Amino acid sequence: MKILIADDDKIFMSLMVDILADGKDEVLQAENGLVAWERLQTEGADIAVLDVNMPEMDGVELLKLIRGDERFKNLPVLVLTIGFMAEDLVQRYDAAVTDYLTKPFEISALQLKVKEMEQRILKNPAAGG
Ligand SMILES: [Mg+2]
């Protein structure tokens, strides 16, 4: 599957790419929300992993654009947030957030969440993006 990852942390990005680009999955990288939105529109994705805190366009603005677009309204989106923001984010954007992880997390937890999303898409292709 094609996984779009948007995160401005270069070191963390390379860790995520290492674990997710495993042969079956193709990873599209974006260093901010604006680049992510451009890549999503031109290249598409099956799953998106969005950091909340990013320059140019943050993950919440990007999430709103994604959900407001007919092409991506069902795209599974995993949001990467930080502890004190997680509760507020999930309350306000519950319907828009497919799943989330609170930083810092084990990279294996990310792998598990993405695999769960892939399984859901395989079982119900209509749930994909
Ligand atoms: Mg960030």
Tab-separated table of N, CA, C and O and ligand atoms in Angstrom:
chain	number	residue	atom	x	y	z
A	1	MET	N	0.840	-1.196	0.000
A	1	MET	CA	0.000	0.000	0.000
A	1	MET	C	0.868	1.236	0.000
A	1	MET	O	2.053	1.186	0.295
A	2	LYS	N	0.243	2.345	-0.316
A	2	LYS	CA	0.971	3.612	-0.359
A	2	LYS	C	0.670	4.390	0.921
A	2	LYS	O	-0.495	4.655	1.223
A	3	ILE	N	1.725	4.707	1.649
A	3	ILE	CA	1.577	5.404	2.932
A	3	ILE	C	2.227	6.777	2.829
A	3	ILE	O	3.416	6.888	2.528
A	4	LEU	N	1.432	7.804	3.064
A	4	LEU	CA	1.958	9.171	3.087
A	4	LEU	C	2.347	9.507	4.525
A	4	LEU	O	1.512	9.381	5.430
A	5	ILE	N	3.595	9.924	4.730
A	5	ILE	CA	4.029	10.334	6.069
A	5	ILE	C	4.414	11.801	6.035
A	5	ILE	O	5.263	12.211	5.245
A	6	ALA	N	3.770	12.576	6.903
A	6	ALA	CA	4.091	14.001	7.014
A	6	ALA	C	4.640	14.265	8.407
A	6	ALA	O	3.931	14.109	9.406
A	7	ASP	N	5.908	14.622	8.477
A	7	ASP	CA	6.538	14.957	9.758
A	7	ASP	C	7.762	15.817	9.483
A	7	ASP	O	8.519	15.526	8.552
A	8	ASP	N	7.948	16.868	10.266
A	8	ASP	CA	9.080	17.769	10.037
A	8	ASP	C	10.351	17.309	10.760
A	8	ASP	O	11.405	17.905	10.576
A	9	ASP	N	10.254	16.262	11.568
A	9	ASP	CA	11.417	15.744	12.287
A	9	ASP	C	12.142	14.738	11.379
A	9	ASP	O	11.663	13.629	11.155
A	10	LYS	N	13.298	15.149	10.845
A	10	LYS	CA	13.998	14.339	9.837
A	10	LYS	C	14.468	12.992	10.384
A	10	LYS	O	14.392	11.978	9.690
A	11	ILE	N	14.963	12.993	11.621
A	11	ILE	CA	15.475	11.748	12.201
A	11	ILE	C	14.321	10.771	12.431
A	11	ILE	O	14.399	9.591	12.094
A	12	PHE	N	13.248	11.323	12.982
A	12	PHE	CA	12.079	10.489	13.239
A	12	PHE	C	11.484	9.976	11.927
A	12	PHE	O	11.066	8.825	11.831
A	13	MET	N	11.482	10.836	10.920
A	13	MET	CA	10.979	10.439	9.601
A	13	MET	C	11.763	9.248	9.073
A	13	MET	O	11.182	8.276	8.594
A	14	SER	N	13.096	9.304	9.177
A	14	SER	CA	13.884	8.203	8.607
A	14	SER	C	13.629	6.900	9.364
A	14	SER	O	13.609	5.823	8.764
A	15	LEU	N	13.385	6.991	10.657
A	15	LEU	CA	13.021	5.786	11.430
A	15	LEU	C	11.695	5.213	10.939
A	15	LEU	O	11.551	3.998	10.764
A	16	MET	N	10.727	6.101	10.728
A	16	MET	CA	9.400	5.647	10.280
A	16	MET	C	9.491	5.020	8.887
A	16	MET	O	8.875	3.996	8.632
A	17	VAL	N	10.271	5.667	8.016
A	17	VAL	CA	10.411	5.142	6.654
A	17	VAL	C	11.071	3.773	6.689
A	17	VAL	O	10.629	2.836	6.026
A	18	ASP	N	12.118	3.632	7.508
A	18	ASP	CA	12.817	2.346	7.622
A	18	ASP	C	11.861	1.224	7.993
A	18	ASP	O	11.925	0.133	7.448
A	19	ILE	N	10.972	1.507	8.926
A	19	ILE	CA	10.114	0.426	9.412
A	19	ILE	C	8.879	0.210	8.529
A	19	ILE	O	8.367	-0.907	8.463
A	20	LEU	N	8.447	1.246	7.819
A	20	LEU	CA	7.222	1.089	7.018
A	20	LEU	C	7.474	0.723	5.556
A	20	LEU	O	6.630	0.101	4.925
A	21	ALA	N	8.625	1.118	5.036
A	21	ALA	CA	8.913	0.791	3.632
A	21	ALA	C	9.529	-0.608	3.592
A	21	ALA	O	10.719	-0.786	3.469
A	22	ASP	N	8.668	-1.611	3.721
A	22	ASP	CA	9.166	-2.979	3.930
A	22	ASP	C	9.009	-3.862	2.697
A	22	ASP	O	8.977	-5.070	2.789
A	23	GLY	N	8.897	-3.253	1.537
A	23	GLY	CA	8.751	-4.076	0.335
A	23	GLY	C	7.323	-4.092	-0.158
A	23	GLY	O	7.064	-3.849	-1.325
A	24	LYS	N	6.380	-4.353	0.739
A	24	LYS	CA	4.966	-4.335	0.350
A	24	LYS	C	4.448	-2.904	0.287
A	24	LYS	O	3.564	-2.587	-0.473
A	25	ASP	N	4.987	-2.077	1.142
A	25	ASP	CA	4.482	-0.713	1.256
A	25	ASP	C	5.431	0.299	0.629
A	25	ASP	O	6.639	0.215	0.758
A	26	GLU	N	4.803	1.277	-0.031
A	26	GLU	CA	5.559	2.390	-0.602
A	26	GLU	C	5.309	3.590	0.293
A	26	GLU	O	4.172	3.832	0.709
A	27	VAL	N	6.371	4.337	0.604
A	27	VAL	CA	6.211	5.480	1.500
A	27	VAL	C	6.472	6.784	0.758
A	27	VAL	O	7.475	6.922	0.068
A	28	LEU	N	5.540	7.716	0.885
A	28	LEU	CA	5.722	9.071	0.357
A	28	LEU	C	6.057	9.962	1.545
A	28	LEU	O	5.327	9.970	2.532
A	29	GLN	N	7.147	10.718	1.448
A	29	GLN	CA	7.558	11.567	2.560
A	29	GLN	C	7.226	13.030	2.303
A	29	GLN	O	7.378	13.502	1.182
A	30	ALA	N	6.813	13.714	3.358
A	30	ALA	CA	6.557	15.148	3.259
A	30	ALA	C	7.049	15.808	4.539
A	30	ALA	O	6.746	15.350	5.640
A	31	GLU	N	7.814	16.903	4.389
A	31	GLU	CA	8.411	17.555	5.564
A	31	GLU	C	7.495	18.603	6.202
A	31	GLU	O	7.826	19.160	7.235
A	32	ASN	N	6.360	18.854	5.558
A	32	ASN	CA	5.370	19.738	6.173
A	32	ASN	C	3.996	19.447	5.567
A	32	ASN	O	3.871	18.666	4.620
A	33	GLY	N	2.972	20.102	6.112
A	33	GLY	CA	1.613	19.815	5.683
A	33	GLY	C	1.315	20.219	4.252
A	33	GLY	O	0.540	19.564	3.554
A	34	LEU	N	1.965	21.289	3.828
A	34	LEU	CA	1.731	21.785	2.472
A	34	LEU	C	2.250	20.794	1.428
A	34	LEU	O	1.564	20.473	0.459
A	35	VAL	N	3.464	20.312	1.659
A	35	VAL	CA	4.053	19.312	0.753
A	35	VAL	C	3.202	18.039	0.783
A	35	VAL	O	2.941	17.429	-0.258
A	36	ALA	N	2.745	17.677	1.971
A	36	ALA	CA	1.920	16.470	2.107
A	36	ALA	C	0.633	16.594	1.300
A	36	ALA	O	0.226	15.663	0.606
A	37	TRP	N	0.013	17.756	1.388
A	37	TRP	CA	-1.252	17.973	0.663
A	37	TRP	C	-1.016	17.911	-0.845
A	37	TRP	O	-1.793	17.321	-1.589
A	38	GLU	N	0.097	18.499	-1.303
A	38	GLU	CA	0.428	18.454	-2.737
A	38	GLU	C	0.687	17.019	-3.193
A	38	GLU	O	0.190	16.580	-4.231
A	39	ARG	N	1.464	16.285	-2.395
A	39	ARG	CA	1.782	14.904	-2.789
A	39	ARG	C	0.531	14.027	-2.768
A	39	ARG	O	0.357	13.158	-3.621
A	40	LEU	N	-0.334	14.236	-1.775
A	40	LEU	CA	-1.564	13.443	-1.686
A	40	LEU	C	-2.437	13.667	-2.923
A	40	LEU	O	-2.974	12.720	-3.492
A	41	GLN	N	-2.542	14.912	-3.339
A	41	GLN	CA	-3.384	15.212	-4.503
A	41	GLN	C	-2.800	14.687	-5.804
A	41	GLN	O	-3.534	14.254	-6.679
A	42	THR	N	-1.487	14.744	-5.953
A	42	THR	CA	-0.881	14.321	-7.220
A	42	THR	C	-0.608	12.828	-7.259
A	42	THR	O	-0.735	12.212	-8.302
A	43	GLU	N	-0.240	12.240	-6.105
A	43	GLU	CA	0.184	10.832	-6.111
A	43	GLU	C	-0.788	9.897	-5.411
A	43	GLU	O	-0.711	8.685	-5.576
A	44	GLY	N	-1.680	10.438	-4.588
A	44	GLY	CA	-2.630	9.611	-3.857
A	44	GLY	C	-1.952	8.824	-2.743
A	44	GLY	O	-0.718	8.803	-2.643
A	45	ALA	N	-2.753	8.206	-1.869
A	45	ALA	CA	-2.222	7.366	-0.791
A	45	ALA	C	-3.358	6.493	-0.272
A	45	ALA	O	-4.540	6.822	-0.452
A	46	ASP	N	-2.994	5.370	0.330
A	46	ASP	CA	-3.992	4.490	0.952
A	46	ASP	C	-4.168	4.814	2.427
A	46	ASP	O	-5.226	4.563	3.013
A	47	ILE	N	-3.078	5.321	3.032
A	47	ILE	CA	-3.055	5.646	4.460
A	47	ILE	C	-2.217	6.907	4.621
A	47	ILE	O	-1.224	7.082	3.918
A	48	ALA	N	-2.615	7.775	5.551
A	48	ALA	CA	-1.788	8.941	5.854
A	48	ALA	C	-1.398	8.935	7.326
A	48	ALA	O	-2.210	8.608	8.193
A	49	VAL	N	-0.136	9.277	7.600
A	49	VAL	CA	0.376	9.431	8.966
A	49	VAL	C	0.788	10.889	9.093
A	49	VAL	O	1.685	11.342	8.379
A	50	LEU	N	0.098	11.638	9.960
A	50	LEU	CA	0.320	13.078	10.045
A	50	LEU	C	0.792	13.516	11.412
A	50	LEU	O	0.104	13.281	12.413
A	51	ASP	N	1.922	14.189	11.451
A	51	ASP	CA	2.372	14.845	12.667
A	51	ASP	C	1.480	16.085	12.862
A	51	ASP	O	1.059	16.712	11.891
A	52	VAL	N	1.180	16.432	14.105
A	52	VAL	CA	0.346	17.619	14.335
A	52	VAL	C	1.178	18.899	14.188
A	52	VAL	O	0.768	19.844	13.520
A	53	ASN	N	2.340	18.922	14.809
A	53	ASN	CA	3.154	20.138	14.790
A	53	ASN	C	4.132	20.130	13.624
A	53	ASN	O	5.147	19.437	13.651
A	54	MET	N	3.787	20.927	12.597
A	54	MET	CA	4.648	21.038	11.413
A	54	MET	C	4.605	22.475	10.926
A	54	MET	O	3.595	23.158	11.084
A	55	PRO	N	5.694	22.929	10.278
A	55	PRO	CA	5.683	24.279	9.689
A	55	PRO	C	4.839	24.313	8.417
A	55	PRO	O	4.431	23.259	7.927
A	56	GLU	N	4.635	25.510	7.890
A	56	GLU	CA	3.869	25.757	6.641
A	56	GLU	C	2.383	25.441	6.803
A	56	GLU	O	1.545	26.307	6.627
A	57	MET	N	2.083	24.178	7.107
A	57	MET	CA	0.696	23.810	7.386
A	57	MET	C	0.745	22.698	8.418
A	57	MET	O	1.449	21.708	8.230
A	58	ASP	N	0.031	22.866	9.535
A	58	ASP	CA	0.111	21.835	10.575
A	58	ASP	C	-0.834	20.667	10.263
A	58	ASP	O	-1.617	20.704	9.303
A	59	GLY	N	-0.734	19.641	11.080
A	59	GLY	CA	-1.484	18.425	10.823
A	59	GLY	C	-2.990	18.604	10.938
A	59	GLY	O	-3.755	17.934	10.243
A	60	VAL	N	-3.425	19.531	11.782
A	60	VAL	CA	-4.866	19.759	11.944
A	60	VAL	C	-5.443	20.433	10.699
A	60	VAL	O	-6.503	20.040	10.197
A	61	GLU	N	-4.725	21.429	10.173
A	61	GLU	CA	-5.178	22.085	8.937
A	61	GLU	C	-5.207	21.087	7.779
A	61	GLU	O	-6.137	21.084	6.969
A	62	LEU	N	-4.195	20.263	7.730
A	62	LEU	CA	-4.123	19.253	6.675
A	62	LEU	C	-5.274	18.256	6.809
A	62	LEU	O	-5.914	17.900	5.817
A	63	LEU	N	-5.547	17.861	8.038
A	63	LEU	CA	-6.659	16.936	8.283
A	63	LEU	C	-7.990	17.528	7.808
A	63	LEU	O	-8.820	16.841	7.210
A	64	LYS	N	-8.176	18.825	8.048
A	64	LYS	CA	-9.415	19.490	7.600
A	64	LYS	C	-9.521	19.486	6.080
A	64	LYS	O	-10.601	19.268	5.523
A	65	LEU	N	-8.395	19.747	5.398
A	65	LEU	CA	-8.403	19.721	3.926
A	65	LEU	C	-8.734	18.322	3.417
A	65	LEU	O	-9.527	18.160	2.485
A	66	ILE	N	-8.124	17.329	4.055
A	66	ILE	CA	-8.348	15.935	3.636
A	66	ILE	C	-9.823	15.570	3.779
A	66	ILE	O	-10.453	15.053	2.860
A	67	ARG	N	-10.392	15.870	4.938
A	67	ARG	CA	-11.790	15.486	5.180
A	67	ARG	C	-12.783	16.319	4.377
A	67	ARG	O	-13.921	15.902	4.156
A	68	GLY	N	-12.359	17.482	3.958
A	68	GLY	CA	-13.230	18.335	3.162
A	68	GLY	C	-13.214	17.985	1.681
A	68	GLY	O	-13.947	18.561	0.894
A	69	ASP	N	-12.358	17.053	1.314
A	69	ASP	CA	-12.200	16.694	-0.088
A	69	ASP	C	-12.853	15.343	-0.343
A	69	ASP	O	-12.527	14.354	0.320
A	70	GLU	N	-13.749	15.318	-1.307
A	70	GLU	CA	-14.505	14.101	-1.624
A	70	GLU	C	-13.590	12.896	-1.874
A	70	GLU	O	-13.908	11.776	-1.512
A	71	ARG	N	-12.426	13.148	-2.478
A	71	ARG	CA	-11.504	12.051	-2.819
A	71	ARG	C	-10.893	11.404	-1.585
A	71	ARG	O	-10.485	10.244	-1.617
A	72	PHE	N	-10.769	12.156	-0.501
A	72	PHE	CA	-10.005	11.670	0.655
A	72	PHE	C	-10.826	11.583	1.936
A	72	PHE	O	-10.289	11.343	3.005
A	73	LYS	N	-12.146	11.766	1.819
A	73	LYS	CA	-12.914	11.843	3.067
A	73	LYS	C	-12.882	10.546	3.864
A	73	LYS	O	-13.044	10.566	5.075
A	74	ASN	N	-12.632	9.415	3.174
A	74	ASN	CA	-12.538	8.133	3.885
A	74	ASN	C	-11.109	7.630	4.067
A	74	ASN	O	-10.902	6.498	4.506
A	75	LEU	N	-10.144	8.456	3.726
A	75	LEU	CA	-8.742	8.040	3.858
A	75	LEU	C	-8.402	7.761	5.333
A	75	LEU	O	-8.632	8.616	6.188
A	76	PRO	N	-7.875	6.580	5.646
A	76	PRO	CA	-7.466	6.335	7.034
A	76	PRO	C	-6.306	7.253	7.427
A	76	PRO	O	-5.292	7.297	6.729
A	77	VAL	N	-6.484	7.994	8.503
A	77	VAL	CA	-5.464	8.952	8.947
A	77	VAL	C	-5.043	8.646	10.383
A	77	VAL	O	-5.865	8.643	11.300
A	78	LEU	N	-3.750	8.409	10.540
A	78	LEU	CA	-3.152	8.206	11.865
A	78	LEU	C	-2.460	9.509	12.245
A	78	LEU	O	-1.579	9.980	11.526
A	79	VAL	N	-2.884	10.109	13.354
A	79	VAL	CA	-2.328	11.390	13.778
A	79	VAL	C	-1.287	11.170	14.874
A	79	VAL	O	-1.518	10.417	15.814
A	80	LEU	N	-0.133	11.837	14.715
A	80	LEU	CA	0.932	11.777	15.711
A	80	LEU	C	0.879	13.054	16.517
A	80	LEU	O	1.111	14.139	15.998
A	81	THR	N	0.569	12.932	17.787
A	81	THR	CA	0.398	14.132	18.601
A	81	THR	C	1.299	14.054	19.827
A	81	THR	O	2.055	13.113	19.991
A	82	ILE	N	1.216	15.083	20.665
A	82	ILE	CA	1.967	15.022	21.916
A	82	ILE	C	0.977	15.018	23.062
A	82	ILE	O	-0.149	15.486	22.923
A	83	GLY	N	1.426	14.458	24.182
A	83	GLY	CA	0.559	14.135	25.299
A	83	GLY	C	-0.529	15.132	25.632
A	83	GLY	O	-1.713	14.805	25.561
A	84	PHE	N	-0.158	16.378	25.929
A	84	PHE	CA	-1.163	17.316	26.435
A	84	PHE	C	-2.163	17.751	25.355
A	84	PHE	O	-3.222	18.274	25.655
A	85	MET	N	-1.820	17.517	24.084
A	85	MET	CA	-2.716	17.910	22.996
A	85	MET	C	-3.668	16.793	22.580
A	85	MET	O	-4.671	17.050	21.921
A	86	ALA	N	-3.338	15.581	22.961
A	86	ALA	CA	-4.051	14.426	22.423
A	86	ALA	C	-5.541	14.443	22.757
A	86	ALA	O	-6.385	14.255	21.880
A	87	GLU	N	-5.854	14.721	24.016
A	87	GLU	CA	-7.249	14.652	24.460
A	87	GLU	C	-8.123	15.671	23.718
A	87	GLU	O	-9.192	15.346	23.212
A	88	ASP	N	-7.606	16.900	23.642
A	88	ASP	CA	-8.327	17.978	22.963
A	88	ASP	C	-8.527	17.649	21.482
A	88	ASP	O	-9.618	17.791	20.935
A	89	LEU	N	-7.473	17.165	20.872
A	89	LEU	CA	-7.520	16.834	19.446
A	89	LEU	C	-8.564	15.759	19.177
A	89	LEU	O	-9.380	15.877	18.264
A	90	VAL	N	-8.528	14.728	19.991
A	90	VAL	CA	-9.434	13.608	19.762
A	90	VAL	C	-10.883	14.026	20.030
A	90	VAL	O	-11.797	13.613	19.329
A	91	GLN	N	-11.079	14.896	21.021
A	91	GLN	CA	-12.437	15.387	21.291
A	91	GLN	C	-12.965	16.237	20.143
A	91	GLN	O	-14.095	16.085	19.705
A	92	ARG	N	-12.118	17.130	19.652
A	92	ARG	CA	-12.581	18.067	18.625
A	92	ARG	C	-12.661	17.444	17.243
A	92	ARG	O	-13.481	17.839	16.435
A	93	TYR	N	-11.774	16.506	16.978
A	93	TYR	CA	-11.704	15.963	15.622
A	93	TYR	C	-11.942	14.459	15.598
A	93	TYR	O	-11.421	13.753	14.749
A	94	ASP	N	-12.730	13.999	16.542
A	94	ASP	CA	-12.978	12.566	16.700
A	94	ASP	C	-13.361	11.878	15.394
A	94	ASP	O	-12.811	10.832	15.044
A	95	ALA	N	-14.286	12.495	14.664
A	95	ALA	CA	-14.786	11.862	13.438
A	95	ALA	C	-13.726	11.855	12.338
A	95	ALA	O	-13.746	11.001	11.456
A	96	ALA	N	-12.792	12.803	12.416
A	96	ALA	CA	-11.804	12.943	11.348
A	96	ALA	C	-10.560	12.076	11.578
A	96	ALA	O	-9.889	11.679	10.640
A	97	VAL	N	-10.270	11.805	12.860
A	97	VAL	CA	-9.056	11.056	13.206
A	97	VAL	C	-9.380	9.564	13.225
A	97	VAL	O	-10.226	9.121	13.997
A	98	THR	N	-8.736	8.792	12.370
A	98	THR	CA	-8.979	7.351	12.355
A	98	THR	C	-8.341	6.713	13.588
A	98	THR	O	-8.939	5.868	14.247
A	99	ASP	N	-7.113	7.131	13.878
A	99	ASP	CA	-6.395	6.606	15.030
A	99	ASP	C	-5.296	7.609	15.366
A	99	ASP	O	-5.000	8.498	14.563
A	100	TYR	N	-4.710	7.488	16.547
A	100	TYR	CA	-3.628	8.414	16.880
A	100	TYR	C	-2.595	7.741	17.764
A	100	TYR	O	-2.868	6.718	18.397
A	101	LEU	N	-1.409	8.346	17.797
A	101	LEU	CA	-0.341	7.918	18.689
A	101	LEU	C	0.191	9.162	19.372
A	101	LEU	O	0.278	10.231	18.765
A	102	THR	N	0.561	9.017	20.636
A	102	THR	CA	1.097	10.128	21.398
A	102	THR	C	2.618	10.011	21.440
A	102	THR	O	3.148	8.982	21.856
A	103	LYS	N	3.299	11.051	20.976
A	103	LYS	CA	4.770	11.071	21.012
A	103	LYS	C	5.243	11.272	22.453
A	103	LYS	O	4.623	12.059	23.167
A	104	PRO	N	6.303	10.665	22.926
A	104	PRO	CA	7.117	9.692	22.173
A	104	PRO	C	6.492	8.301	22.228
A	104	PRO	O	5.844	7.954	23.207
A	105	PHE	N	6.665	7.552	21.161
A	105	PHE	CA	6.152	6.183	21.153
A	105	PHE	C	7.206	5.259	20.555
A	105	PHE	O	8.131	5.709	19.875
A	106	GLU	N	7.057	3.979	20.833
A	106	GLU	CA	7.946	2.982	20.235
A	106	GLU	C	7.614	2.893	18.755
A	106	GLU	O	6.442	2.868	18.382
A	107	ILE	N	8.630	2.806	17.939
A	107	ILE	CA	8.410	2.741	16.493
A	107	ILE	C	7.603	1.487	16.132
A	107	ILE	O	6.838	1.465	15.175
A	108	SER	N	7.730	0.447	16.957
A	108	SER	CA	6.950	-0.770	16.714
A	108	SER	C	5.447	-0.524	16.899
A	108	SER	O	4.624	-1.181	16.270
A	109	ALA	N	5.087	0.447	17.745
A	109	ALA	CA	3.669	0.792	17.943
A	109	ALA	C	3.103	1.415	16.667
A	109	ALA	O	1.958	1.157	16.287
A	110	LEU	N	3.916	2.219	16.009
A	110	LEU	CA	3.498	2.808	14.731
A	110	LEU	C	3.279	1.709	13.694
A	110	LEU	O	2.268	1.702	12.985
A	111	GLN	N	4.225	0.792	13.644
A	111	GLN	CA	4.128	-0.312	12.686
A	111	GLN	C	2.833	-1.096	12.913
A	111	GLN	O	2.104	-1.412	11.970
A	112	LEU	N	2.527	-1.357	14.171
A	112	LEU	CA	1.318	-2.107	14.525
A	112	LEU	C	0.050	-1.369	14.086
A	112	LEU	O	-0.850	-1.963	13.486
A	113	LYS	N	-0.010	-0.056	14.367
A	113	LYS	CA	-1.193	0.734	13.993
A	113	LYS	C	-1.390	0.756	12.477
A	113	LYS	O	-2.521	0.640	11.991
A	114	VAL	N	-0.294	0.926	11.751
A	114	VAL	CA	-0.398	0.967	10.293
A	114	VAL	C	-0.851	-0.387	9.758
A	114	VAL	O	-1.702	-0.464	8.866
A	115	LYS	N	-0.308	-1.458	10.327
A	115	LYS	CA	-0.716	-2.804	9.890
A	115	LYS	C	-2.213	-3.030	10.163
A	115	LYS	O	-2.910	-3.624	9.343
A	116	GLU	N	-2.693	-2.537	11.300
A	116	GLU	CA	-4.129	-2.652	11.620
A	116	GLU	C	-4.970	-1.926	10.575
A	116	GLU	O	-6.008	-2.411	10.140
A	117	MET	N	-4.531	-0.736	10.209
A	117	MET	CA	-5.255	0.037	9.191
A	117	MET	C	-5.252	-0.702	7.864
A	117	MET	O	-6.267	-0.735	7.167
A	118	GLU	N	-4.130	-1.297	7.511
A	118	GLU	CA	-4.054	-2.045	6.249
A	118	GLU	C	-5.020	-3.228	6.272
A	118	GLU	O	-5.691	-3.499	5.279
A	119	GLN	N	-5.082	-3.910	7.393
A	119	GLN	CA	-6.002	-5.043	7.515
A	119	GLN	C	-7.444	-4.594	7.328
A	119	GLN	O	-8.234	-5.263	6.672
A	120	ARG	N	-7.774	-3.448	7.923
A	120	ARG	CA	-9.144	-2.919	7.796
A	120	ARG	C	-9.462	-2.577	6.342
A	120	ARG	O	-10.568	-2.819	5.871
A	121	ILE	N	-8.491	-1.992	5.648
A	121	ILE	CA	-8.712	-1.646	4.239
A	121	ILE	C	-8.907	-2.909	3.411
A	121	ILE	O	-9.779	-2.976	2.544
A	122	LEU	N	-8.107	-3.932	3.700
A	122	LEU	CA	-8.209	-5.179	2.936
A	122	LEU	C	-9.561	-5.851	3.157
A	122	LEU	O	-10.136	-6.423	2.242
A	123	LYS	N	-10.060	-5.766	4.386
A	123	LYS	CA	-11.364	-6.369	4.697
A	123	LYS	C	-12.511	-5.572	4.105
A	123	LYS	O	-13.545	-6.110	3.734
A	124	ASN	N	-12.339	-4.262	4.077
A	124	ASN	CA	-13.403	-3.383	3.597
A	124	ASN	C	-12.805	-2.278	2.731
A	124	ASN	O	-12.537	-1.179	3.218
A	125	PRO	N	-12.581	-2.590	1.450
A	125	PRO	CA	-11.920	-1.619	0.570
A	125	PRO	C	-12.609	-0.244	0.528
A	125	PRO	O	-11.952	0.766	0.299
A	126	ALA	N	-13.899	-0.209	0.770
A	126	ALA	CA	-14.627	1.066	0.752
A	126	ALA	C	-14.154	1.992	1.862
A	126	ALA	O	-14.342	3.210	1.794
A	127	ALA	N	-13.535	1.418	2.903
A	127	ALA	CA	-13.059	2.236	4.027
A	127	ALA	C	-11.739	2.920	3.703
A	127	ALA	O	-11.282	3.764	4.438
A	128	GLY	N	-11.137	2.542	2.601
A	128	GLY	CA	-9.853	3.144	2.232
A	128	GLY	C	-10.009	4.477	1.556
A	128	GLY	O	-11.113	4.965	1.369
A	129	GLY	N	-8.872	5.081	1.199
A	129	GLY	CA	-8.888	6.402	0.589
A	129	GLY	C	-8.773	6.310	-0.914
A	129	GLY	O	-7.771	6.421	-1.467
B	1	MG	MG	6.639	18.072	14.282
